[in-house]
Short mmCIF file of C-alpha atoms and ligand atoms in Angstrom, two decimals:
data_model
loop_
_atom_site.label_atom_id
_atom_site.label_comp_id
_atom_site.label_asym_id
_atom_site.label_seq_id
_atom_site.Cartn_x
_atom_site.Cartn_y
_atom_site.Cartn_z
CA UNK A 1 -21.60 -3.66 -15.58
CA UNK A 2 -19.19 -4.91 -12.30
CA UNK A 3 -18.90 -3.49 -9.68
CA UNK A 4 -16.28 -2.51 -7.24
CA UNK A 5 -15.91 -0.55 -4.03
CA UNK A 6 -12.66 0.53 -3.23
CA UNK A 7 -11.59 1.10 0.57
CA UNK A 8 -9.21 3.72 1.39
CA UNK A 9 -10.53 5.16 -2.03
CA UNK A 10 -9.28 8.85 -0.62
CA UNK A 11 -5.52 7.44 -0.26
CA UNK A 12 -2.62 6.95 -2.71
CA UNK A 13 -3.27 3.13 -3.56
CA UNK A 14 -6.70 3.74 -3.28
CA UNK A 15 -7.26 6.63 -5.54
CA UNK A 16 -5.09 4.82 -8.08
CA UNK A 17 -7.20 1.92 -7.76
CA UNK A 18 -10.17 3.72 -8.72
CA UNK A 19 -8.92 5.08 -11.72
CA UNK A 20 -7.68 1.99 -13.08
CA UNK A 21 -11.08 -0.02 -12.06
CA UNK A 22 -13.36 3.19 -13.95
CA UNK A 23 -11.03 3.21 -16.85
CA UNK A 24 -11.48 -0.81 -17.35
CA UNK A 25 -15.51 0.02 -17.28
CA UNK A 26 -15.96 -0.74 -13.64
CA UNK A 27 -19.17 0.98 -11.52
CA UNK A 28 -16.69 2.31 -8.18
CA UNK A 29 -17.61 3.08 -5.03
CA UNK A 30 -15.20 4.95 -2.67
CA UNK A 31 -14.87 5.21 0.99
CA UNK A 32 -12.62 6.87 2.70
CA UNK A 33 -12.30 9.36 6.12
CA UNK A 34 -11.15 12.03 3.50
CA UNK A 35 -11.60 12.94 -0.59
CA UNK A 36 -8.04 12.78 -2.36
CA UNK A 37 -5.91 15.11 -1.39
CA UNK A 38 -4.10 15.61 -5.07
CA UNK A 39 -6.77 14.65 -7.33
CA UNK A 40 -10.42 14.59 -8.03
CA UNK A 41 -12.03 11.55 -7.43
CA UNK A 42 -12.72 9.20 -10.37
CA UNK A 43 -15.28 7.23 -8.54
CA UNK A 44 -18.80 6.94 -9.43
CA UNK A 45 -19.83 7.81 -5.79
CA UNK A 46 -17.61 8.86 -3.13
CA UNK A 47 -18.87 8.09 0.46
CA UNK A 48 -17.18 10.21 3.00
CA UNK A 49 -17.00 7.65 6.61
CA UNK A 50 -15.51 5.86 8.70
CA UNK A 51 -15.29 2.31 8.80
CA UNK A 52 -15.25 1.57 12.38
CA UNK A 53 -18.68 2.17 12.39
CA UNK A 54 -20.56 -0.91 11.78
CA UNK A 55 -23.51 1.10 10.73
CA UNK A 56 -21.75 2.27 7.62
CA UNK A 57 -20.15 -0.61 6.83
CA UNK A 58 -23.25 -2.60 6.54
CA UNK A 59 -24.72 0.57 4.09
CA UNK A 60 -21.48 0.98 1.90
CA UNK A 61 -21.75 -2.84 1.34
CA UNK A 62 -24.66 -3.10 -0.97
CA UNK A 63 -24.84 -1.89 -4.54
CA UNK A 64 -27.08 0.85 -5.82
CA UNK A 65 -28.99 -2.45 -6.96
CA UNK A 66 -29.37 -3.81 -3.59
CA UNK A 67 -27.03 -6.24 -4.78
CA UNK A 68 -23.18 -7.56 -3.46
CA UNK A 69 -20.26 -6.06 -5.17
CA UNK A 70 -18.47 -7.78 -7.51
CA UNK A 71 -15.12 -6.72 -6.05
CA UNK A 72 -13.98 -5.09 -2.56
CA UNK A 73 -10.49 -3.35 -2.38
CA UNK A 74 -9.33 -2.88 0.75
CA UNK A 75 -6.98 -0.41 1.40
CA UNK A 76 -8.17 1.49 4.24
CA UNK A 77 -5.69 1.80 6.92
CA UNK A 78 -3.12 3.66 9.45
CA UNK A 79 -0.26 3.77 7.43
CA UNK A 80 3.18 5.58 7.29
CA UNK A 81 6.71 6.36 6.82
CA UNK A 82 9.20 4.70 9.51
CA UNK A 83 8.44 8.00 11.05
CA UNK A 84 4.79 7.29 12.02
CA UNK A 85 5.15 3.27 12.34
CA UNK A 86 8.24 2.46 13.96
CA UNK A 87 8.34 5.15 17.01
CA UNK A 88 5.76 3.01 18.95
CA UNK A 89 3.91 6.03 19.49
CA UNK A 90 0.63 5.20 17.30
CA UNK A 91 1.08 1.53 17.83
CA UNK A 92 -2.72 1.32 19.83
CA UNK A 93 -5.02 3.48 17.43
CA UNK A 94 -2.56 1.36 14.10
CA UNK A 95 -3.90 -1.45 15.60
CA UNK A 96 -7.74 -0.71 17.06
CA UNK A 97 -8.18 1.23 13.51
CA UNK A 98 -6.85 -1.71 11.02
CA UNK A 99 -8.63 -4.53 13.07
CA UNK A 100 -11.78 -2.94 13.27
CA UNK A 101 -12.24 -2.16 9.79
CA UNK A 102 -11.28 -5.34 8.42
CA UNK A 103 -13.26 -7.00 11.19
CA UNK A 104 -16.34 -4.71 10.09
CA UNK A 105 -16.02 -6.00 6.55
CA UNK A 106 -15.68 -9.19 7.13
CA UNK A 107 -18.52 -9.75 9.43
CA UNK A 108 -20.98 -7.67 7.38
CA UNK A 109 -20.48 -9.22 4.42
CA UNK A 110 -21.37 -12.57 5.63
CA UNK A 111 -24.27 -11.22 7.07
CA UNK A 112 -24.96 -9.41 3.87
CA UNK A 113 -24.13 -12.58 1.84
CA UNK A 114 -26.84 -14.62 3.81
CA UNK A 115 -29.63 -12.60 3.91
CA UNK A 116 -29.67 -12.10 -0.02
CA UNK A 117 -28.47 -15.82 -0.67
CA UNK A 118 -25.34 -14.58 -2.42
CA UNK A 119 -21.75 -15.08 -1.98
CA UNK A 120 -19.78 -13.49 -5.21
CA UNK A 121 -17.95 -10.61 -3.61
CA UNK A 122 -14.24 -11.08 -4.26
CA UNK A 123 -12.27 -9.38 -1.42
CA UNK A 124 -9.03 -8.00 -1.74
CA UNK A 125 -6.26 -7.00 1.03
CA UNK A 126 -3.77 -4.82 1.46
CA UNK A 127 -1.23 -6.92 3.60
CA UNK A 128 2.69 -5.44 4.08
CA UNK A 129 6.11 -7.50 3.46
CA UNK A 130 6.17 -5.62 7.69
CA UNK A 131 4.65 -9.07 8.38
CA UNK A 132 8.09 -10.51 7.73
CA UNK A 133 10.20 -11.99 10.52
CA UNK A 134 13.31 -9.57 11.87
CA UNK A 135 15.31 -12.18 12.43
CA UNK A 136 14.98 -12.81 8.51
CA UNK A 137 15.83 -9.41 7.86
CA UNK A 138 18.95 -8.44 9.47
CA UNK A 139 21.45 -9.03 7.10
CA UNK A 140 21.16 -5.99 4.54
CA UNK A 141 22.95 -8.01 1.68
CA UNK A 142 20.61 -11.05 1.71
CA UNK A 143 17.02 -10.55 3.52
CA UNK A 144 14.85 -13.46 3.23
CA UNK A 145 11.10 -12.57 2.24
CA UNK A 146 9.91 -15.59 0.26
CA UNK A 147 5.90 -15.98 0.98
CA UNK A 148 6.97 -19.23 3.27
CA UNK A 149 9.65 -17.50 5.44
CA UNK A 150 6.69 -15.76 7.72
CA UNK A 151 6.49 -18.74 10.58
CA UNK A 152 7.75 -18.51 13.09
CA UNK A 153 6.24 -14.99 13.14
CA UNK A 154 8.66 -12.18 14.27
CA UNK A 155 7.54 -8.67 12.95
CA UNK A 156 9.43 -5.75 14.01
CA UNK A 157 6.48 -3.87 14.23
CA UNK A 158 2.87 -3.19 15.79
CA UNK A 159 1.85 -2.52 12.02
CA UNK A 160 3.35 -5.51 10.97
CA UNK A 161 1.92 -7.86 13.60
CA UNK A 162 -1.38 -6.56 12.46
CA UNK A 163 -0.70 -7.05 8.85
CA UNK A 164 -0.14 -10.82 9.73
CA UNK A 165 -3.06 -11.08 12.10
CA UNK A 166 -5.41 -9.44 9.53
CA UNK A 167 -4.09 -11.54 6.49
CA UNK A 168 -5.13 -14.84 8.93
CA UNK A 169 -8.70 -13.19 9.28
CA UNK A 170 -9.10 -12.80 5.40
CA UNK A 171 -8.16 -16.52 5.35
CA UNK A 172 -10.26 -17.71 8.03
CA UNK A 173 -13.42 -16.18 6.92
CA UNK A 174 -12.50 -17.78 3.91
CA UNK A 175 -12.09 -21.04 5.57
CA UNK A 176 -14.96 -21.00 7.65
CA UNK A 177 -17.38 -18.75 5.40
CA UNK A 178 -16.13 -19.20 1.80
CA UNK A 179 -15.75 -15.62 1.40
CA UNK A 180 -13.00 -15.41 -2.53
CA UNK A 181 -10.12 -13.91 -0.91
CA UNK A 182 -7.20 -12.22 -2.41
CA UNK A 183 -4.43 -11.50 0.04
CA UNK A 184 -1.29 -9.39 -1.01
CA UNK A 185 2.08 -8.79 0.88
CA UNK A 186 2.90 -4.96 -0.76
CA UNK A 187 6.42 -4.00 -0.62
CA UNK A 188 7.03 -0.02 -0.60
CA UNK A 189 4.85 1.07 -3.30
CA UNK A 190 5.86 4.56 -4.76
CA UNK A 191 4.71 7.20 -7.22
CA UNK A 192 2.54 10.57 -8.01
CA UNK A 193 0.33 10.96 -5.67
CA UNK A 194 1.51 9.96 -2.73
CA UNK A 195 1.94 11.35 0.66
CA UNK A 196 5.42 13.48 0.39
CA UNK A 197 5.18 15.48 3.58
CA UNK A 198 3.75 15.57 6.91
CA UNK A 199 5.42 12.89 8.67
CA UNK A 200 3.70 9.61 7.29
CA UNK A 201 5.44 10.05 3.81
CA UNK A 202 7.74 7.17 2.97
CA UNK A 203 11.99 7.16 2.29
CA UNK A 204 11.38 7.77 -1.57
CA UNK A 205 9.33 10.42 -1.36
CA UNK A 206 10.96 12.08 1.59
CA UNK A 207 14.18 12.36 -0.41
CA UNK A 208 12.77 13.62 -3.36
CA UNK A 209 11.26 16.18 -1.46
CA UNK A 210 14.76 17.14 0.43
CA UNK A 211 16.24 16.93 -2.61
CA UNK A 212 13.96 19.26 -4.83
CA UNK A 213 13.98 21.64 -2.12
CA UNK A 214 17.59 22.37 -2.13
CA UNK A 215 19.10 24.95 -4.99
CA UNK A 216 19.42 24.20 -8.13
CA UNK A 217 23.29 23.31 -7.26
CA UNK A 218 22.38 20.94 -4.80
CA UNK A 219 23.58 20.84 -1.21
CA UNK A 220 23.14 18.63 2.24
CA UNK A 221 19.94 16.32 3.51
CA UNK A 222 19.56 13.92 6.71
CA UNK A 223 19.03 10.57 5.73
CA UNK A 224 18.37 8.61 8.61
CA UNK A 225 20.94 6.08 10.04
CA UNK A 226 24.17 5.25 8.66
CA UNK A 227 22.03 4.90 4.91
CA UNK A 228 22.96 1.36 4.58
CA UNK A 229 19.85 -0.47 5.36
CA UNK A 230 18.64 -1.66 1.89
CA UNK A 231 14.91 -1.91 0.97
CA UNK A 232 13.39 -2.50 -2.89
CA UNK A 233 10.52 -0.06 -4.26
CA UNK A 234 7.73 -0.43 -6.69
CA UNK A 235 6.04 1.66 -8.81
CA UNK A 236 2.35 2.64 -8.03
CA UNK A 237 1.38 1.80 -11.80
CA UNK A 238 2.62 -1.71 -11.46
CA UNK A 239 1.43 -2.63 -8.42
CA UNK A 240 -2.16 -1.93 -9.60
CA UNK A 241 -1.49 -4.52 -12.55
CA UNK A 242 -0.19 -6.94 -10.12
CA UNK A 243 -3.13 -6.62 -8.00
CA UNK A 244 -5.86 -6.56 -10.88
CA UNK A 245 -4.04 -9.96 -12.03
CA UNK A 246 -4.38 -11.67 -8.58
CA UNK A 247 -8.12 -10.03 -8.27
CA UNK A 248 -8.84 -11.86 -11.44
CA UNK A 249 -7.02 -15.23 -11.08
CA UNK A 250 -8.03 -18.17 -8.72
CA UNK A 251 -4.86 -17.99 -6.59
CA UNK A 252 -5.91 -16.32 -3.48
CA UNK A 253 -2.62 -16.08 -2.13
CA UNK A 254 -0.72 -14.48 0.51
CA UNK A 255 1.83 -12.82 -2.64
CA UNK A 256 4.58 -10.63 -2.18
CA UNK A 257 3.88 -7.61 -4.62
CA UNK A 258 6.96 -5.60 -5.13
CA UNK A 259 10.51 -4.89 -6.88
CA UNK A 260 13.74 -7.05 -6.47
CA UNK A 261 15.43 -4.24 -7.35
CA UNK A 262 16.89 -3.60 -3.81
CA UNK A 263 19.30 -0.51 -3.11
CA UNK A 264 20.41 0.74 -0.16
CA UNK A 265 19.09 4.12 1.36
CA UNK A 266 22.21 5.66 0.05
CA UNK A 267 21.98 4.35 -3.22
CA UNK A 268 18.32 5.62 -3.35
CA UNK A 269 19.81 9.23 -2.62
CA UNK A 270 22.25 9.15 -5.11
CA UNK A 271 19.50 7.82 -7.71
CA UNK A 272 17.09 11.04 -6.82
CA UNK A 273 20.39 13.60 -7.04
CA UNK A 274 21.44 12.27 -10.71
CA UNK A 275 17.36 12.12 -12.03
CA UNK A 276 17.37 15.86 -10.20
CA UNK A 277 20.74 16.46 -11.78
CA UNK A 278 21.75 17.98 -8.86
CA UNK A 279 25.10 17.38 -6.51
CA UNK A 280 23.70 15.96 -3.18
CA UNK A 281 25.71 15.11 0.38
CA UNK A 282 24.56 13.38 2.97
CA UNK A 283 24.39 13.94 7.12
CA UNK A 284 23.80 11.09 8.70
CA UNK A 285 21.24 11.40 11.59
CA UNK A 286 19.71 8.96 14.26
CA UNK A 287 16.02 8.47 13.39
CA UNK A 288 13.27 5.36 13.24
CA UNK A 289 14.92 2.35 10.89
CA UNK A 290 12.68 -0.40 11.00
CA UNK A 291 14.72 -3.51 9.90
CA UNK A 292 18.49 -3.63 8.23
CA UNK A 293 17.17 -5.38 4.78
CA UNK A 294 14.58 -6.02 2.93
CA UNK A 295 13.91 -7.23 -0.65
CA UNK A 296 10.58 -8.47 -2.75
CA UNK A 297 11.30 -12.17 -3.60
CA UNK A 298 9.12 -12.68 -6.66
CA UNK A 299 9.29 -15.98 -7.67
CA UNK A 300 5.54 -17.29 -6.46
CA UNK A 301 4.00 -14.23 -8.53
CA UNK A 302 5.95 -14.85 -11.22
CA UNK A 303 4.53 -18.22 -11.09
CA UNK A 304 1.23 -17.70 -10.39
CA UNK A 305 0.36 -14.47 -11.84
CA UNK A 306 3.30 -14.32 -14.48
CA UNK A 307 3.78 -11.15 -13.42
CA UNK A 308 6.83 -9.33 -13.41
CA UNK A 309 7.82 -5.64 -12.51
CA UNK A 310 9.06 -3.31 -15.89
CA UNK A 311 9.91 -0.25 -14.88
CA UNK A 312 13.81 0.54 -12.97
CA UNK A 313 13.91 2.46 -10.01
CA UNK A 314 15.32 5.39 -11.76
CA UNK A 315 12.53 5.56 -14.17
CA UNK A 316 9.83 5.25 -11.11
CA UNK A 317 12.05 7.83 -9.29
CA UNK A 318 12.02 10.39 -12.70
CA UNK A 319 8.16 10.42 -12.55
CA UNK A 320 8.01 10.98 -8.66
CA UNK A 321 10.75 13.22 -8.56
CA UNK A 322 9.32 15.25 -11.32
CA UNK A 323 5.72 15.46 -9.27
CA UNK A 324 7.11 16.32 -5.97
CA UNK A 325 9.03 18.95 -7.85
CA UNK A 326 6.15 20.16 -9.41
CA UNK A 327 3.88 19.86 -6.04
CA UNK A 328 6.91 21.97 -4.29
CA UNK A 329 6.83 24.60 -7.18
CA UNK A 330 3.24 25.59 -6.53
CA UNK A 331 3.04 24.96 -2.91
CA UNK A 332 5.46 28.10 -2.71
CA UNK A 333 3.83 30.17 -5.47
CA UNK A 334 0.73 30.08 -3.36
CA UNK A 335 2.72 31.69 -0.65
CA UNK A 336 3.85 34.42 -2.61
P1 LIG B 1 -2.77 5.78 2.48
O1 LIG B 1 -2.55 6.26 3.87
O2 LIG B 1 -2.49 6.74 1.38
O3 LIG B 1 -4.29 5.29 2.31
C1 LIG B 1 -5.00 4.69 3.34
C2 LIG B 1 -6.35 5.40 3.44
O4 LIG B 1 -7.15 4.75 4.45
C3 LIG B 1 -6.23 6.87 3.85
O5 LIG B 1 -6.78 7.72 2.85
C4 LIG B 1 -7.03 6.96 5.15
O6 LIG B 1 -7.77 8.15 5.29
C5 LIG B 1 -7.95 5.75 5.02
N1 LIG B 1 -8.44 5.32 6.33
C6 LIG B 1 -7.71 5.04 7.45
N2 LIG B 1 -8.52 4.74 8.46
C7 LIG B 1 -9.80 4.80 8.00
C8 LIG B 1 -11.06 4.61 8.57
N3 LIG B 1 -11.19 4.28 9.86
N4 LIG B 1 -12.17 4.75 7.79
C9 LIG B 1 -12.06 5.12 6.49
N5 LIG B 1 -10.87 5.32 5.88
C10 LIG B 1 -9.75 5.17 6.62
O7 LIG B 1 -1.94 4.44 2.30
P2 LIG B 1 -1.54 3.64 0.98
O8 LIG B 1 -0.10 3.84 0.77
O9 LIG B 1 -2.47 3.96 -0.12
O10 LIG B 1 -1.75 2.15 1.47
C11 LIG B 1 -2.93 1.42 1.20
C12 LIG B 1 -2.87 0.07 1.89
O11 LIG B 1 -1.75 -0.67 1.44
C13 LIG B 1 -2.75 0.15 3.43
O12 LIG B 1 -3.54 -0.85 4.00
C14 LIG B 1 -1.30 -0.14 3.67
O13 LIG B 1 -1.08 -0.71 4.94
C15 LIG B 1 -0.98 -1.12 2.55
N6 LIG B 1 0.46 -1.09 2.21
C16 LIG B 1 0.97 0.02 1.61
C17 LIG B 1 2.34 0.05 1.32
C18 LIG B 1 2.96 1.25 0.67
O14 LIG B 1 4.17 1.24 0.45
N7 LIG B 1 2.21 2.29 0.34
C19 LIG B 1 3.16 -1.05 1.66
C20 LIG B 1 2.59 -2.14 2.29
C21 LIG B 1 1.23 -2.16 2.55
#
């Protein structure tokens, strides 16, 4: 049977991941600070930790066989809307908690791989299109993020400068330790299951919250900025194909994983108010931005992976929308 141990196992990517790797016949491991918050856990064993400590990291490593995993997903990280990531106001712990986990990994694997004379483990990471240069980005009609346009390096963010700095450290310790890498540069992934309040949820799930709380007539919600900064979103569902397909091919990339299906903030309101069938206005307010475009270009995964995104916006938004609604509904019957 293979086996896989999924990092970040408690979190939306993560917990989709698992599914996905137990429905395919996979063994699973998860790790995470925290179970899933919306779910039950599909994995075969769920390890509750934290991976800054080395301690665990060298346990959670080995197999109930004493053996290396066939697979590591790595997922575990500080993540967030533009409201958690772009205030600078978690920028040291985004950074101290990414680098140490992926530096934990890293170096007890190899340690792991020598002493049983193995060195199988396929490791996959979680990288962001945040590595992507600002200066490449500021033009909301026509962003630049092919997989080539990331030197000179420019992020706009903490986040993002770690993204690119941990990406490198998959590749070197592939380099200098032939540890199979798989790197992936995720572009706004969306869906059921995802965080949808609190402050780290991302633009399409904050507006289909806003917009499922209002009456059934509709009304007013704050959409941050003047609306016109454009970004593309992709559907949980397919970005778990694309990353089984790079996971099983020999291209280790760094591969942009995402929808060029770009709209504009505005445009992503108006899709949520006609899938909610509901007549929605908007107040613009100032809040955190992060850059003015940004877009999934596709063409290496299309080549490499011949992978391709299926589903439109509007039918990713339907199936959120309709979740959020539904995660609203009994929030406030358990009120009553
Ligand atoms: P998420 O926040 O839902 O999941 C991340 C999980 O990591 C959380 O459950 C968290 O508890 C866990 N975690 C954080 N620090 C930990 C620690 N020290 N020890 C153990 N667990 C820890 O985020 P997600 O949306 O599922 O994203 C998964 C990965 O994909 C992240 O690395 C993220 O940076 C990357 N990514 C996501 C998107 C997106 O749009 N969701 C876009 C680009 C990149």
């Amino acid at each position: 049977m293979k086996t896989a141990l999924v990092l970040g196992a408690g979190g939306f990517i993560g917990s989709h991941m698992v599914r996905r790797l137990i429905n395919e016949g996979f063994w699973v491991r998860g790790v995470d600070l925290k179970y899933p918050e919306f779910s039950q856990t599909k994995a075969n064993e769920f390890v509750q930790g934290d991976l800054r400590n080395i301690l665990l990291v060298e346990d959670i490593l080995k197999t109930p066989e004493n053996t290396t995993f066939d697979h590591i997903y790595q997922f575990a990280a500080d993540m967030g809307g533009a409201g958690f990531v772009f205030t600078g106001e978690n920028d040291a712990h985004i950074m101290h908690n990414s680098v140490s986990i992926n530096l934990n990994i890293l170096d007890q694997q190899v340690k792991l791989n020598k002493k049983l004379s193995l060195n199988k483990t396929k490791i996959f990471y979680s990288g962001s299109a945040c590595m992507y240069p600002e200066h490449n980005q500021l033009d909301p009609d026509n962003p630049n993020c092919r997989e080539d346009s990331a030197y000179p390096a420019n992020p706009d963010s903490e986040y993002g400068w770690e993204k690119l700095f941990s990406e490198r450290l998959y590749f070197a310790y592939n380099r200098n330790y032939k540890i199979p890498v798989r790197v992936a540069r995720y572009h706004n992934i969306f869906g059921p299951e995802g965080t949808w309040e609190g402050g780290r949820e991302k633009a399409p799930a904050a507006i289909c919250r806003k917009v499922a709380s209002l009456s059934e007539d509709g009304g007013t919600i704050e959409v941050w900025g003047d609306g016109l900064q454009t970004r593309s979103f992709l559907f949980v569902d397919e970005c778990i194909e694309a990353t089984r397909r790079l996971v099983e091919s020999d291209f280790m990339g760094p591969v942009n994983i995402g929808s060029e299906e770009m709209v504009s903030i505005n445009e992503l309101v108006d899709i949520t108010s006609k899938v909610a069938n509901k007549l929605v206005k908007k107040n613009h307010i100032d809040g955190p931005l992060g850059v003015r475009g940004r877009n999934s270009n596709n063409d290496l995964i299309r080549q490499k992976l011949n992978w391709d995104y299926k589903l439109t916006l509007e039918e990713g938004i339907l199936k959120t929308y309709q979740w959020i609604n539904e995660q609203i509904k009994s929030k406030n019957l358990a009120r009553v």
